[in-house]
CSV table of C-alpha atoms and ligand atoms in Angstrom, one decimal:
chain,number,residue,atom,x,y,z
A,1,UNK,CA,30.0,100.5,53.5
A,2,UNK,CA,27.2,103.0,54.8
A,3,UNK,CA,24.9,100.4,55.4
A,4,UNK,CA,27.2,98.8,57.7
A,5,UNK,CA,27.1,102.0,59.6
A,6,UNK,CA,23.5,102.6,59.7
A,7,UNK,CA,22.5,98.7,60.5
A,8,UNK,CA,23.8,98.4,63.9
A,9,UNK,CA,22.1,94.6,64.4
A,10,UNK,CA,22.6,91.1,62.6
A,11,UNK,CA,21.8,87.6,62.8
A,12,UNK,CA,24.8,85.1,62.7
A,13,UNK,CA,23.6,81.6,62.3
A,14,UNK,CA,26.1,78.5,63.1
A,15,UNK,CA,24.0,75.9,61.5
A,16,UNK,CA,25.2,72.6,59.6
A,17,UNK,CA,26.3,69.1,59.9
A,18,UNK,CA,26.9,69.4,64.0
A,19,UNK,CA,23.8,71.0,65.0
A,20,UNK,CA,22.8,67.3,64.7
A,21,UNK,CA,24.7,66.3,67.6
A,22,UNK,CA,22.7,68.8,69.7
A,23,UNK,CA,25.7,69.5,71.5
A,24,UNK,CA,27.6,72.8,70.1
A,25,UNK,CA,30.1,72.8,67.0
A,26,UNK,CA,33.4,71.3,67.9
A,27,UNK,CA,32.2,67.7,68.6
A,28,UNK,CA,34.1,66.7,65.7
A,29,UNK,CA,37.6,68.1,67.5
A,30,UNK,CA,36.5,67.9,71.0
A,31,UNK,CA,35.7,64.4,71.5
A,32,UNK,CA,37.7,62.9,68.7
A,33,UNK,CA,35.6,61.3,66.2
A,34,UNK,CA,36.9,60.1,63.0
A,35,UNK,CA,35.0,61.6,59.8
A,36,UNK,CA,33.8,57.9,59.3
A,37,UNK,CA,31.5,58.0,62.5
A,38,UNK,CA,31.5,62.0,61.9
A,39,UNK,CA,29.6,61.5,58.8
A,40,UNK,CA,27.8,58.3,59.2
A,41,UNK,CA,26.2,59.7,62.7
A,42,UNK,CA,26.0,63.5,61.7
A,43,UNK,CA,26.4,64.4,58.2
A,44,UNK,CA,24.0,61.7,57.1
A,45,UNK,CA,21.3,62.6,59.5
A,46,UNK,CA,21.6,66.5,58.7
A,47,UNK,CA,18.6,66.3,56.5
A,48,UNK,CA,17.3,69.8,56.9
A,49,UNK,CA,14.1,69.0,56.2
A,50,UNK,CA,12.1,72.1,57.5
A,51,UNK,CA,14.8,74.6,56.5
A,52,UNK,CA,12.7,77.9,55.2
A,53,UNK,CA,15.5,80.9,55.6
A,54,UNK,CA,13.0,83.2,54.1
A,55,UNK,CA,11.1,82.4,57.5
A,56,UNK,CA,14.7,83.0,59.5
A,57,UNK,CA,15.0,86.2,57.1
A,58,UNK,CA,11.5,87.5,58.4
A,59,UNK,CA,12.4,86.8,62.0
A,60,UNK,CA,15.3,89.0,61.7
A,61,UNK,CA,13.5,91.4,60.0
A,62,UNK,CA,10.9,91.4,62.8
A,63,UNK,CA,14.0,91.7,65.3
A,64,UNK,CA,15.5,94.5,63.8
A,65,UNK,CA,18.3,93.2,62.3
A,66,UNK,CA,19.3,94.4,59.0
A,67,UNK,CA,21.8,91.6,57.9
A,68,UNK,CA,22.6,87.8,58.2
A,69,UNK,CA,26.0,85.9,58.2
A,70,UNK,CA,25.6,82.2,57.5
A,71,UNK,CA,27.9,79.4,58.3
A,72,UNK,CA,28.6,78.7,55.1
A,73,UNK,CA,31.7,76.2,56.0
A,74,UNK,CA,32.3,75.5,59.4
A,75,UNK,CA,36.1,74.1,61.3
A,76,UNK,CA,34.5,70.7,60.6
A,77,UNK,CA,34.1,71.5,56.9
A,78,UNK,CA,31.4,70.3,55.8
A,79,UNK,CA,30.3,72.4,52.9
A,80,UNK,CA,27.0,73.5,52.9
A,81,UNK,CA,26.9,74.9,49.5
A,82,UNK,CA,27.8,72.7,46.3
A,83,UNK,CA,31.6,72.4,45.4
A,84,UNK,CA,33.4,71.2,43.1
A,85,UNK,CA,36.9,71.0,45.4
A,86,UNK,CA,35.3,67.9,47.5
A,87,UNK,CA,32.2,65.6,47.8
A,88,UNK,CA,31.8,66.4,51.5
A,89,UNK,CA,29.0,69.2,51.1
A,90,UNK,CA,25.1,69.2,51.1
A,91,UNK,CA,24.6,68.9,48.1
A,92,UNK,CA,26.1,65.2,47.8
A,93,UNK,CA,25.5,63.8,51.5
A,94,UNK,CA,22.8,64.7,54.1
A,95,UNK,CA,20.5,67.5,53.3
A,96,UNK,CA,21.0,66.9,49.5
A,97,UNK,CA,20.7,70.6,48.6
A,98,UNK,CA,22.2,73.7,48.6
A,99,UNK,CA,21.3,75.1,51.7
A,100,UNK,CA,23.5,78.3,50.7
A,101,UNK,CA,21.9,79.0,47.6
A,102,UNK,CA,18.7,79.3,49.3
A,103,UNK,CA,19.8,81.0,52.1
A,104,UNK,CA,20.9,83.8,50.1
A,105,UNK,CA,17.9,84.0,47.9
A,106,UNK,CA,16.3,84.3,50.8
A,107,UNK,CA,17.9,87.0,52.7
A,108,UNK,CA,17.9,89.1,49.5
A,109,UNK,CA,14.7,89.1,48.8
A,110,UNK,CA,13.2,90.1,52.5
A,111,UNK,CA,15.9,92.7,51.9
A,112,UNK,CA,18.7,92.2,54.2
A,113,UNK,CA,21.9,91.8,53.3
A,114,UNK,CA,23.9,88.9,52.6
A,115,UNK,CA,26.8,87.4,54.5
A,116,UNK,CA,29.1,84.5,54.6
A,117,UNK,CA,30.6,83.0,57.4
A,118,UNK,CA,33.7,80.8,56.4
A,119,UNK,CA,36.2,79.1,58.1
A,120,UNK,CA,39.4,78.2,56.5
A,121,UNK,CA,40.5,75.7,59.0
A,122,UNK,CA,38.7,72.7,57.7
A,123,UNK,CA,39.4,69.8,60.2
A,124,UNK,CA,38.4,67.1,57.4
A,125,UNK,CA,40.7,68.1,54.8
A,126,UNK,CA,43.7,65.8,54.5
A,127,UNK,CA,46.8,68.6,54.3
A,128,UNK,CA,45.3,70.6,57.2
A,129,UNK,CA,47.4,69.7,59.8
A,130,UNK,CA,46.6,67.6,63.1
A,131,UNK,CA,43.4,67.8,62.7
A,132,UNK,CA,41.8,66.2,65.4
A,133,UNK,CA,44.9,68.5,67.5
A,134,UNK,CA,43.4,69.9,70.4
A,135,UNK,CA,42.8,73.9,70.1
A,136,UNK,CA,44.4,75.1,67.0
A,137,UNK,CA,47.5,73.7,65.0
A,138,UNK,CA,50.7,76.1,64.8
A,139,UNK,CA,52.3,74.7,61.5
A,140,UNK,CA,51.8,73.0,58.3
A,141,UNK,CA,53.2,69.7,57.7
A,142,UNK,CA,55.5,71.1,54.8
A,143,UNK,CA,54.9,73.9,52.2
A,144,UNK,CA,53.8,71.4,49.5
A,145,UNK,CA,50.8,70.7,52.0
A,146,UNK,CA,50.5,74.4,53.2
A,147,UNK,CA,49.7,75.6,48.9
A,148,UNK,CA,47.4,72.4,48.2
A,149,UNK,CA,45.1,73.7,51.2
A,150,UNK,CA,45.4,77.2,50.3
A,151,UNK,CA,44.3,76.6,47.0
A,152,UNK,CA,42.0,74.3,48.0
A,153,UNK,CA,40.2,77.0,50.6
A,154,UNK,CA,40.5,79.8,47.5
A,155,UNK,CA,38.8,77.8,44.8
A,156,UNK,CA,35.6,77.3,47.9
A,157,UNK,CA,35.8,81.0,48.1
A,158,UNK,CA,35.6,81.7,44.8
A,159,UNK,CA,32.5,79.4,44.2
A,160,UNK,CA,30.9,81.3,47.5
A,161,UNK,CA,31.5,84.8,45.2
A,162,UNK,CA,30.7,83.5,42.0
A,163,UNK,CA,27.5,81.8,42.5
A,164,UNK,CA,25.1,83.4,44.6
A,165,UNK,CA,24.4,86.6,43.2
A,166,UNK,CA,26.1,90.0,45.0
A,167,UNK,CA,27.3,89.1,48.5
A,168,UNK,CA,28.0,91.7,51.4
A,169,UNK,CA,29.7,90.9,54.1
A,170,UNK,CA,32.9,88.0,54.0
A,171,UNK,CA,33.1,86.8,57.9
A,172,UNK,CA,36.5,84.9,58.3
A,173,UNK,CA,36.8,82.7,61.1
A,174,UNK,CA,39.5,80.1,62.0
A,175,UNK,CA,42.2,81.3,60.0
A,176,UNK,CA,44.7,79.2,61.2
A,177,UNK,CA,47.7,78.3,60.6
A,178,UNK,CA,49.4,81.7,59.3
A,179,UNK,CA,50.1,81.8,56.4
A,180,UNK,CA,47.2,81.6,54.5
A,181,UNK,CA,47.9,84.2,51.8
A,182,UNK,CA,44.8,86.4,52.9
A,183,UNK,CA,46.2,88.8,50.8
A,184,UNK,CA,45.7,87.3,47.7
A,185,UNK,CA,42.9,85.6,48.5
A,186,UNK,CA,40.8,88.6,50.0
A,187,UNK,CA,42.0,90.6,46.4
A,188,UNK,CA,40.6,87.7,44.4
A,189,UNK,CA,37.1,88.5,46.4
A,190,UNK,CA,37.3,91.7,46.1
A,191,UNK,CA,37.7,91.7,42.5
A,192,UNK,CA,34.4,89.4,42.2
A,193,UNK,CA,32.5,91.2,44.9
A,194,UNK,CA,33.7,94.6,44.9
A,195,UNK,CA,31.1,96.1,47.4
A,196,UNK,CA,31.6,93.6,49.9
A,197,UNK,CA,32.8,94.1,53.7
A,198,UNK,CA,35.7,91.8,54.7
A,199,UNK,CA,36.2,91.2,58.4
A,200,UNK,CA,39.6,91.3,59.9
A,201,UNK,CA,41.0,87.8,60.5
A,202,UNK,CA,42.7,86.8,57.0
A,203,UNK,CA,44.7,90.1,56.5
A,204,UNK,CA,44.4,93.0,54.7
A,205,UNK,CA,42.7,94.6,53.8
A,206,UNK,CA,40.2,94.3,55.8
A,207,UNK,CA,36.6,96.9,56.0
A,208,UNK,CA,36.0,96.0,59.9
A,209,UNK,CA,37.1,94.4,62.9
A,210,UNK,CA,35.4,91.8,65.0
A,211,UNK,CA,35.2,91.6,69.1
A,212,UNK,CA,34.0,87.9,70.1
A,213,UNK,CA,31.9,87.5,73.4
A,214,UNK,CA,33.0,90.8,74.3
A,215,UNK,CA,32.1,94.1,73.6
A,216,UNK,CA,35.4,95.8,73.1
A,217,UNK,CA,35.4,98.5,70.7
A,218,UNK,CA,38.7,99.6,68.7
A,219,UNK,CA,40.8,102.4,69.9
A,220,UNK,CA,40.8,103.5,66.0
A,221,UNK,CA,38.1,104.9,64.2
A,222,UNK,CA,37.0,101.4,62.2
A,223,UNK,CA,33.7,99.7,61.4
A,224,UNK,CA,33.6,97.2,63.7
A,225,UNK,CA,30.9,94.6,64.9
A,226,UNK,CA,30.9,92.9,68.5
A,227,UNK,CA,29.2,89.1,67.7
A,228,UNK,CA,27.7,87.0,70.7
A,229,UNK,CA,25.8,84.2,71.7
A,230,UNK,CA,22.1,83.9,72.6
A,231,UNK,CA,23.0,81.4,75.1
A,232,UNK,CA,26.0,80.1,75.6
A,233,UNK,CA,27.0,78.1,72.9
A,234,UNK,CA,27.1,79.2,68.9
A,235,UNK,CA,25.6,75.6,67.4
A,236,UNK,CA,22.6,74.1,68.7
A,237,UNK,CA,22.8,72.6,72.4
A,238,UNK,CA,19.7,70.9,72.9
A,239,UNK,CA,20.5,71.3,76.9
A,240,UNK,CA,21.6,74.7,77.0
A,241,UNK,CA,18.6,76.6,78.2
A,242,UNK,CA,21.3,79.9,79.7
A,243,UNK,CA,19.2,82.8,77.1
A,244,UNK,CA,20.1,85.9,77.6
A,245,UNK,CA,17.1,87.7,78.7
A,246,UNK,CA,15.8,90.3,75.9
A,247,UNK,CA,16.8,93.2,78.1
A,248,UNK,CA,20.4,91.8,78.5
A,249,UNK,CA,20.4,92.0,74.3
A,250,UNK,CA,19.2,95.1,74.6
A,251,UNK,CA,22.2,96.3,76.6
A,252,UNK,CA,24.6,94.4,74.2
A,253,UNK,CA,22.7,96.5,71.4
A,254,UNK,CA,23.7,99.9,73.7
A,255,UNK,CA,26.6,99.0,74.5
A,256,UNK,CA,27.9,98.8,70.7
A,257,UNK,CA,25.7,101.3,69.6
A,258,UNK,CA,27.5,103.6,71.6
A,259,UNK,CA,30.4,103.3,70.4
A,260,UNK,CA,29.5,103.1,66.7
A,261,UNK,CA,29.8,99.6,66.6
A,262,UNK,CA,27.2,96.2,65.3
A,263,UNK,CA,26.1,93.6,67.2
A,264,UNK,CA,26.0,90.0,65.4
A,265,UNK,CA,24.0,88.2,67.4
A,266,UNK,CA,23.8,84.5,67.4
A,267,UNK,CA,21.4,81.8,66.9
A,268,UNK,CA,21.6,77.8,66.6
A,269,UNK,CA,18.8,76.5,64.2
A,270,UNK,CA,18.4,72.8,65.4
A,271,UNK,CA,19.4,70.3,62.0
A,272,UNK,CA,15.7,70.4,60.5
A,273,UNK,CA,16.4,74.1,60.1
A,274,UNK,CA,14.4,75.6,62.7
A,275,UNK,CA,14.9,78.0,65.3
A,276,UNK,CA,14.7,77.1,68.3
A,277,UNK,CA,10.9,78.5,69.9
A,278,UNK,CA,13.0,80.4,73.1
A,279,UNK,CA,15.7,82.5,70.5
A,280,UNK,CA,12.3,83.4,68.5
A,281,UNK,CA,11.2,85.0,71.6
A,282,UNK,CA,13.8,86.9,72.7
A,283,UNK,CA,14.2,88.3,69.7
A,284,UNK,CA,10.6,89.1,69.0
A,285,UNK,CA,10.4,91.3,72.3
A,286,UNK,CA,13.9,92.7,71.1
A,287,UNK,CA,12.1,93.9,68.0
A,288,UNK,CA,8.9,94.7,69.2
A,289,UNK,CA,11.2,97.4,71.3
A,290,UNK,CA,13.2,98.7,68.3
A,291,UNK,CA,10.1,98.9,66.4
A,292,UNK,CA,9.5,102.1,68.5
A,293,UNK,CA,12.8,103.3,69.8
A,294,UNK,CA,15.8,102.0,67.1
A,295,UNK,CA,15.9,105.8,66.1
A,296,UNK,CA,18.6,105.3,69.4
A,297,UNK,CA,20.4,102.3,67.6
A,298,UNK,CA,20.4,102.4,64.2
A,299,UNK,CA,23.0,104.7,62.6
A,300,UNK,CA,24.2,106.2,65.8
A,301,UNK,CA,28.1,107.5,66.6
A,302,UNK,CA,30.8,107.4,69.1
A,303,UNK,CA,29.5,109.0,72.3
A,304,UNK,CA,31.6,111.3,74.3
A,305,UNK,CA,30.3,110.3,78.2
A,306,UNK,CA,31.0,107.7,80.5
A,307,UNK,CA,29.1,105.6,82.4
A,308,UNK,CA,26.5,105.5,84.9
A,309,UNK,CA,24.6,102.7,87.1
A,310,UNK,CA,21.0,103.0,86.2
A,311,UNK,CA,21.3,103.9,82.4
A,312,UNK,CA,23.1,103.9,79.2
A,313,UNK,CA,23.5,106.6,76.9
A,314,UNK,CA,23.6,106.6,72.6
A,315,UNK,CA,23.9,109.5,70.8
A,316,UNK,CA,23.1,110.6,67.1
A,317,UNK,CA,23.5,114.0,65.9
A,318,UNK,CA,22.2,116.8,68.4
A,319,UNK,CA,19.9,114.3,70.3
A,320,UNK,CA,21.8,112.4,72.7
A,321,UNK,CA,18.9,109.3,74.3
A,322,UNK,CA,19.1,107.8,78.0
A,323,UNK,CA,18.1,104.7,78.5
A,324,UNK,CA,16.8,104.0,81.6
A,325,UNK,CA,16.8,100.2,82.8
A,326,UNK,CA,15.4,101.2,86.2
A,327,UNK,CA,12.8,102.1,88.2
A,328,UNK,CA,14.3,104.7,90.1
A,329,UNK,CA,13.9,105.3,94.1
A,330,UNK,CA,13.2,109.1,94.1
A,331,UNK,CA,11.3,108.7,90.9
A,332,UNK,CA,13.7,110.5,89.3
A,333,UNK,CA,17.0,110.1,86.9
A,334,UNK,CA,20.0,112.4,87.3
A,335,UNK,CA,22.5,112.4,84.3
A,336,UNK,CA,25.7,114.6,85.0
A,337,UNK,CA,27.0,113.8,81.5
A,338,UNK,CA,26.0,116.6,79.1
A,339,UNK,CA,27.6,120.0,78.6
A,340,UNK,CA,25.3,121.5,76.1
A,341,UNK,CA,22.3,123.3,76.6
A,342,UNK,CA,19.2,120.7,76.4
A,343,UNK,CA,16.3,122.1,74.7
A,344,UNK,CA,13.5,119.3,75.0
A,345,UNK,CA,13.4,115.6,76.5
A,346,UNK,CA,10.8,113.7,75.2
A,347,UNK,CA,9.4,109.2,75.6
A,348,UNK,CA,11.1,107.9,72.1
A,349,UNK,CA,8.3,105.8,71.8
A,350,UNK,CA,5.4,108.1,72.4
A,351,UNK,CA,6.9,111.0,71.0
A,352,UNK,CA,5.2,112.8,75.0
A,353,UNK,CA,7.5,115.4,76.0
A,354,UNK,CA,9.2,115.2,79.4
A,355,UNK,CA,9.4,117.2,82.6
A,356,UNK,CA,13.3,117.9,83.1
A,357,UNK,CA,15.7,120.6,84.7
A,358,UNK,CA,19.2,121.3,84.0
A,359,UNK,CA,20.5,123.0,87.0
A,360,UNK,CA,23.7,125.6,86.4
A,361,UNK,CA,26.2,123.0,87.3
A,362,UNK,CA,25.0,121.3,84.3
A,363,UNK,CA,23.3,117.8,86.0
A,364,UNK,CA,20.3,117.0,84.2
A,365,UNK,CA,17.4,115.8,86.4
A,366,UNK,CA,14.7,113.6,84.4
A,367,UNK,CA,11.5,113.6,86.8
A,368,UNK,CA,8.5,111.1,86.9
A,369,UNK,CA,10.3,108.4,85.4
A,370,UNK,CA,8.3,105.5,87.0
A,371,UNK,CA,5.5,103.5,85.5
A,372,UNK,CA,6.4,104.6,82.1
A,373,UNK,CA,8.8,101.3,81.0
A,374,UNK,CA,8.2,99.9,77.7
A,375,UNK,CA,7.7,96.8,77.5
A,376,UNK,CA,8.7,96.6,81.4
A,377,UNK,CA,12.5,96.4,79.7
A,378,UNK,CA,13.9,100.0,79.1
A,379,UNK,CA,12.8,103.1,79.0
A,380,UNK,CA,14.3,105.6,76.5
A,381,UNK,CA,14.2,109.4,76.5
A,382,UNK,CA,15.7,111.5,73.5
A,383,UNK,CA,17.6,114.6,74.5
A,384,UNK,CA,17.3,117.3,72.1
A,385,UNK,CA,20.6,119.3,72.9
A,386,UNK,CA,22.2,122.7,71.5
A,387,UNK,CA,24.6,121.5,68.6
A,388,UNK,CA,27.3,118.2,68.8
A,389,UNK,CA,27.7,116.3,71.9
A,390,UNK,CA,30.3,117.4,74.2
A,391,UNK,CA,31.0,115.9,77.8
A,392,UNK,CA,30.4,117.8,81.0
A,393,UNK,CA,33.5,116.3,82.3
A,394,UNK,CA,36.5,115.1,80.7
A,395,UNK,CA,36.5,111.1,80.6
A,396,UNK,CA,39.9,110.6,82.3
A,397,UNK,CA,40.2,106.7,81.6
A,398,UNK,CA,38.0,104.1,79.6
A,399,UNK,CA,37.6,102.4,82.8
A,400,UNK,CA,33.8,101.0,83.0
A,401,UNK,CA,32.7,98.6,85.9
A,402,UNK,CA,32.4,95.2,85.0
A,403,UNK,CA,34.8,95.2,81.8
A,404,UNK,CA,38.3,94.4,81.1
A,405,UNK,CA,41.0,96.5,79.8
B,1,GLC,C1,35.2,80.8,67.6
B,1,GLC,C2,34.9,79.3,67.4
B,1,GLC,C3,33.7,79.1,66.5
B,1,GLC,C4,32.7,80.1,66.3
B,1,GLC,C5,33.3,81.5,66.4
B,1,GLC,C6,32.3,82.6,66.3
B,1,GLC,O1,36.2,81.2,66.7
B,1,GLC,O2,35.9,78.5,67.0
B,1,GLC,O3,33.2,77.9,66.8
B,1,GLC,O4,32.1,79.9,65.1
B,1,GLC,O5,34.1,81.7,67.4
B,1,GLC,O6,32.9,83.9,66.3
């Protein structure tokens, strides 16, 4: 579990069968196609013919990320790993491989870590109920239907952690309807993949929770992983050009750092398998900024502080590190945050120590900060303080500006 700690960004790919309708991945449900026309316009066309994950794996890599979940089922269900349970997978229709197997190959060997995305719900399977339903379904038809799907979802699960070597993270995603017996279910895993992290949507127990287009971390003390979109959709849109800009991840990547938490960030490879050339870039700048300053991100805890308008804080250890996203009008940054004693500030990236003053009411002043932004994004200074974080003044509420309760 420590490396889910330390890893603090992952890639979360929503690739398969609907990335060929270049229009997200609930075309199946949301404009009610039948699986003949599903598969006959989509499935058969998903041919995957430049797929390379080792290439996705080194883009991650070169974006920081430590780890990468893969769609490994989608709601629409299309498989895309080989399975005994049902012939609609990529090994027997479109793509003709297994785009699984590969993938975590792959991910392996650049050195990440492996995870699965799977979604019980399965909108082409026979017993699961109304599928083409709009939203989710709240019942099974009867109990005989209810224990052929469960079994049926199970057995896919246990190919996923039988046949691809040692897998780390099990991302659950459309577990509906209840029940599912995610008790059982998650104990057979568990007993095949002992090391692995199971997120919190098909019972217990569970190693993290999850916080979806939000950043919301967990009043309890939890592993826990915020996931979001690039732009605004999780399967390719070929239309959707509303990227985040890579200073926007950044904050995303402060915002659950500072609270202990991941960030799973999202891309849609377009159906030959590659990603698309604006996500590369993003995430290249992203990287090119950990590169010299994820010592802030990477393995960092809960901070004690609260907010402020022209920075964000992390905090690891004794060093507590401002990130300024600012120019500032009087060229300088005042943080009335910290109660110890700061013995140095210093540029993260350059290692240059700083010219500060901590006055006796405890407001630290950061001077000359213009003209020094990295990569004209953020700028980050680490605060070498007297022993553990502590807060100047007592955070009252969790209120922040901008963010629901
Ligand atoms: C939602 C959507 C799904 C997407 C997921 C990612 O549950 O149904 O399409 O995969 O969010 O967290």
């Amino acid at each position: 579990m420590n490396w889910f700690k330390d890893a603090r960004f992952g890639m979360f790919i929503h690739w398969g069968a609907y990335s060929v309708t270049e229009r997200g991945e609930w075309t199946f449900n949301r404009e009610y196609i039948t699986k003949e026309e599903y598969t006959e316009k989509y499935v058969n066309n998903f041919k995957a013919e430049n797929y390379n994950p080792r290439e996705w794996a080194r883009l991650a890599k070169r974006a920081g990320m430590k780890y990468m979940v893969l769609t490994t089922r989608h709601h629409d269900g299309f498989a895309l790993f080989d399975t005994k349970t049902s012939d609609f997978n990529a090994v027997k229709l479109g793509p003709h491989k297994d785009l699984v197997r590969e993938f975590a190959d792959a991910v392996r060997a650049e050195g990440l870590k492996v995870g699965f995305y799977f979604s019980p719900a399965d909108w082409n399977h026979p017993d699961y109920p109304n599928a083409y339903l709009r939203d989710w379904p709240d019942e099974w038809a009867d109990e005989a239907a209810r224990k052929r799907f469960v079994a049926y979802y199970k057995e896919q699960l246990r190919e996923l952690m039988t046949n691809y070597g040692k897998i780390d993270i099990l991302w659950y995603d459309g577990c509906i309807p209840k029940p599912l017996d995610g008790e059982e279910v998650n104990a057979m895993v568990r007993e095949l993949q002992p090391e692995i992290m199971i997120s919190s949507r098909n019972g217990r127990p569970y190693d993290f929770v999850v916080s979806e287009q939000a950043i919301v971390a967990p009043k309890e003390d939890i592993p826990w992983e915020a996931c979001m979109t690039l732009n605004g959709n999780w399967g390719y849109h070929s239309g959707d050009m509303d990227y985040k800009t890579p200073k926007e991840v950044l904050k995303m990547l402060f915002k659950t750092a500072s609270d202990a938490g991941n960030l799973l960030l999202n891309v849609g490879p377009k159906p030959d398998g590659t990603i698309p050339e604006q996500s590369v870039k993003i995430l290249e700048r992203v990287g090119e900024w950990l590169e010299k300053n994820g010592e802030a991100v990477y393995a960092s805890e809960r901070h004690p502080f609260s907010w402020g308008m022209s920075h964000m804080l992390t905090v690891k250890g004794s060093t507590v590190y401002v990130h300024l996203l600012y120019a500032m009008p009087e060229n300088n940054i005042c943080i009335a945050e910290i109660k110890n004693k700061v013995k140095r500030v210093y540029r993260l990236a350059t290692g240059e120590e700083h010219r500060f003053e901590q006055r006796e009411d405890g407001r630290l002043f950061i001077y000359d900060v213009n003209g020094h932004f990295e990569n004209d994004m953020v700028l980050t200074y680490a605060v070498e303080i007297e022993g553990q974080p502590e807060a100047l003044i007592k955070r009252t509420s969790f209120w922040i500006p901008g963010e629901e309760d």
